[in-house]
Short mmCIF file of C-alpha atoms in Angstrom, two decimals:
data_model
loop_
_atom_site.label_atom_id
_atom_site.label_comp_id
_atom_site.label_asym_id
_atom_site.label_seq_id
_atom_site.Cartn_x
_atom_site.Cartn_y
_atom_site.Cartn_z
CA UNK A 1059 -22.64 29.05 10.28
CA UNK A 1060 -25.77 28.54 8.82
CA UNK A 1061 -26.31 25.36 7.35
CA UNK A 1062 -26.58 25.09 3.00
CA UNK A 1063 -27.94 22.03 1.27
CA UNK A 1064 -27.07 21.46 -2.57
CA UNK A 1065 -30.67 20.47 -4.23
CA UNK A 1066 -30.64 16.86 -4.30
CA UNK A 1067 -30.67 16.91 -0.42
CA UNK A 1068 -32.72 19.73 -0.18
CA UNK A 1069 -35.56 18.03 -2.41
CA UNK A 1070 -35.00 15.05 0.31
CA UNK A 1071 -35.44 17.50 3.56
CA UNK A 1072 -38.99 19.37 2.29
CA UNK A 1073 -39.74 15.73 0.33
CA UNK A 1074 -40.24 16.65 -3.14
CA UNK A 1075 -38.70 14.63 -6.14
CA UNK A 1076 -35.17 16.19 -7.24
CA UNK A 1077 -36.99 16.04 -10.86
CA UNK A 1078 -40.39 17.74 -10.58
CA UNK A 1079 -38.52 20.98 -8.97
CA UNK A 1080 -36.11 21.24 -11.38
CA UNK A 1081 -39.06 21.18 -13.58
CA UNK A 1082 -41.25 23.38 -11.57
CA UNK A 1083 -38.09 25.93 -10.95
CA UNK A 1084 -38.21 25.31 -15.23
CA UNK A 1085 -42.01 26.19 -15.96
CA UNK A 1086 -41.26 29.33 -13.41
CA UNK A 1087 -43.65 27.95 -11.18
CA UNK A 1088 -41.41 28.17 -8.42
CA UNK A 1089 -39.45 31.81 -8.29
CA UNK A 1090 -37.84 31.71 -5.56
CA UNK A 1091 -35.39 28.92 -5.99
CA UNK A 1092 -31.75 30.02 -4.96
CA UNK A 1093 -29.88 30.78 -8.04
CA UNK A 1094 -26.94 28.83 -9.95
CA UNK A 1095 -25.20 28.33 -12.66
CA UNK A 1096 -24.59 25.18 -15.22
CA UNK A 1097 -22.87 22.71 -13.29
CA UNK A 1098 -22.80 24.20 -10.13
CA UNK A 1099 -26.12 22.61 -7.43
CA UNK A 1100 -27.91 25.33 -6.24
CA UNK A 1101 -27.57 25.76 -2.24
CA UNK A 1102 -30.93 26.45 -0.18
CA UNK A 1103 -30.59 27.83 3.15
CA UNK A 1104 -32.54 27.62 5.65
CA UNK A 1105 -35.07 30.45 4.50
CA UNK A 1106 -34.74 28.59 1.21
CA UNK A 1107 -35.69 25.13 2.47
CA UNK A 1108 -39.12 27.65 3.69
CA UNK A 1109 -40.53 27.86 0.31
CA UNK A 1110 -39.48 24.67 -0.65
CA UNK A 1111 -41.24 22.43 1.86
CA UNK A 1112 -44.09 24.52 2.05
CA UNK A 1113 -44.51 24.51 -1.38
CA UNK A 1114 -44.30 20.27 -1.23
CA UNK A 1115 -47.03 20.91 1.11
CA UNK A 1116 -48.83 23.66 -0.40
CA UNK A 1117 -49.14 21.25 -3.69
CA UNK A 1118 -50.28 17.81 -1.27
CA UNK A 1119 -53.24 19.95 0.05
CA UNK A 1120 -54.06 20.42 -3.60
CA UNK A 1121 -53.27 23.90 -5.29
CA UNK A 1122 -51.47 23.56 -8.41
CA UNK A 1123 -48.32 24.12 -8.27
CA UNK A 1124 -48.33 27.86 -9.36
CA UNK A 1125 -50.19 28.80 -7.18
CA UNK A 1126 -48.16 26.83 -4.59
CA UNK A 1127 -45.16 28.19 -5.46
CA UNK A 1128 -46.31 31.38 -5.10
CA UNK A 1129 -47.09 31.15 -2.45
CA UNK A 1130 -44.60 29.34 -0.54
CA UNK A 1131 -41.67 32.64 -1.96
CA UNK A 1132 -44.60 35.07 -0.17
CA UNK A 1133 -44.43 33.61 2.97
CA UNK A 1134 -40.62 32.29 3.37
CA UNK A 1135 -39.77 36.06 1.91
CA UNK A 1136 -41.61 37.13 4.77
CA UNK A 1137 -40.04 35.27 6.90
CA UNK A 1138 -36.61 35.91 5.43
CA UNK A 1139 -38.17 39.77 6.32
CA UNK A 1140 -38.48 38.68 9.90
CA UNK A 1141 -36.75 36.05 11.40
CA UNK A 1142 -38.96 36.31 14.71
CA UNK A 1143 -42.14 35.77 13.68
CA UNK A 1144 -43.54 32.45 15.54
CA UNK A 1145 -46.26 33.02 12.19
CA UNK A 1146 -46.44 34.35 8.95
CA UNK A 1147 -50.73 34.32 7.65
CA UNK A 1148 -50.96 34.66 3.70
CA UNK A 1149 -53.91 37.70 3.13
CA UNK A 1150 -55.72 37.51 0.12
CA UNK A 1151 -57.80 40.02 -1.45
CA UNK A 1152 -60.45 40.08 -3.91
CA UNK A 1153 -58.40 41.82 -7.39
CA UNK A 1154 -55.87 40.04 -7.39
CA UNK A 1155 -56.86 36.34 -7.16
CA UNK A 1156 -52.59 34.52 -7.70
CA UNK A 1157 -51.66 36.94 -5.76
CA UNK A 1158 -51.12 37.66 -1.75
CA UNK A 1159 -49.23 39.66 0.87
CA UNK A 1160 -47.58 37.64 3.76
CA UNK A 1161 -46.97 39.08 6.88
CA UNK A 1162 -46.09 37.94 11.14
CA UNK A 1163 -50.09 37.05 11.90
CA UNK A 1164 -49.91 39.69 13.93
CA UNK A 1165 -50.55 42.45 11.20
CA UNK A 1166 -53.28 41.19 10.46
CA UNK A 1167 -56.43 42.26 11.85
CA UNK A 1168 -59.58 39.82 13.13
CA UNK A 1169 -61.57 38.50 11.36
CA UNK A 1170 -63.86 40.20 13.22
CA UNK A 1171 -62.53 43.09 11.25
CA UNK A 1172 -62.62 43.05 8.09
CA UNK A 1173 -65.37 44.22 7.07
CA UNK A 1174 -63.54 47.35 8.16
CA UNK A 1175 -60.49 47.09 7.77
CA UNK A 1176 -58.18 47.55 4.48
CA UNK A 1177 -54.82 44.92 4.37
CA UNK A 1178 -52.97 47.15 1.28
CA UNK A 1179 -55.85 48.69 0.68
CA UNK A 1180 -58.27 46.97 -0.13
CA UNK A 1181 -60.65 44.43 1.56
CA UNK A 1182 -59.13 40.83 2.63
CA UNK A 1183 -60.50 37.59 0.97
CA UNK A 1184 -59.33 35.36 3.51
CA UNK A 1185 -56.02 34.32 4.49
CA UNK A 1186 -53.98 31.47 5.14
CA UNK A 1187 -51.19 31.27 8.31
CA UNK A 1188 -48.28 28.83 8.54
CA UNK A 1189 -46.65 28.11 11.38
CA UNK A 1190 -42.83 29.11 10.85
CA UNK A 1191 -41.44 28.55 14.43
CA UNK A 1192 -42.23 25.16 14.03
CA UNK A 1193 -41.55 24.82 10.27
CA UNK A 1194 -38.31 25.86 11.45
CA UNK A 1195 -37.50 23.32 14.09
CA UNK A 1196 -39.00 20.73 11.54
CA UNK A 1197 -36.42 21.56 8.80
CA UNK A 1198 -33.34 22.07 11.08
CA UNK A 1199 -34.17 18.37 12.22
CA UNK A 1200 -34.04 16.70 9.16
CA UNK A 1201 -31.83 18.88 8.38
CA UNK A 1202 -29.07 17.66 10.05
CA UNK A 1203 -30.25 14.13 9.78
CA UNK A 1204 -29.31 14.31 6.15
CA UNK A 1205 -26.29 16.12 6.68
CA UNK A 1206 -25.27 13.22 9.38
CA UNK A 1207 -25.45 10.65 6.50
CA UNK A 1208 -22.52 9.70 4.58
CA UNK A 1209 -22.43 8.66 0.56
CA UNK A 1210 -22.39 9.59 -2.21
CA UNK A 1211 -26.04 11.00 -3.02
CA UNK A 1212 -25.63 14.13 -4.68
#
């Protein structure tokens, strides 16, 4: 069975303040939050947790929330589509400064080829590669730790 975490538990695992997270979702800065209905908590699966964890990491690295949310959601979607990928690279071009594409790292041309290679029809401006294998391990560890705590924290 795939473990799912409530919003409160997911935010504890990802080390992000639940109220700030909810504000980011409401403001449209984190668009890939699991769907919910009024009165129910969101339920985060491990791939949802990749997005949440990276969102917090990227903001900690100085990215503004909308950019962090965009990158985190793209990377998590690529990780979901390619569960075998150990690393996912977020590729940015010169024409879409707020966007980019996330793909398995082995699909990105080597930097020595960037002057002659096109990615998505344009030149590569920069790439950021995320160690998804290790991130999945961290999330699993802290999810297990969270699930081992018995109490009324949610």
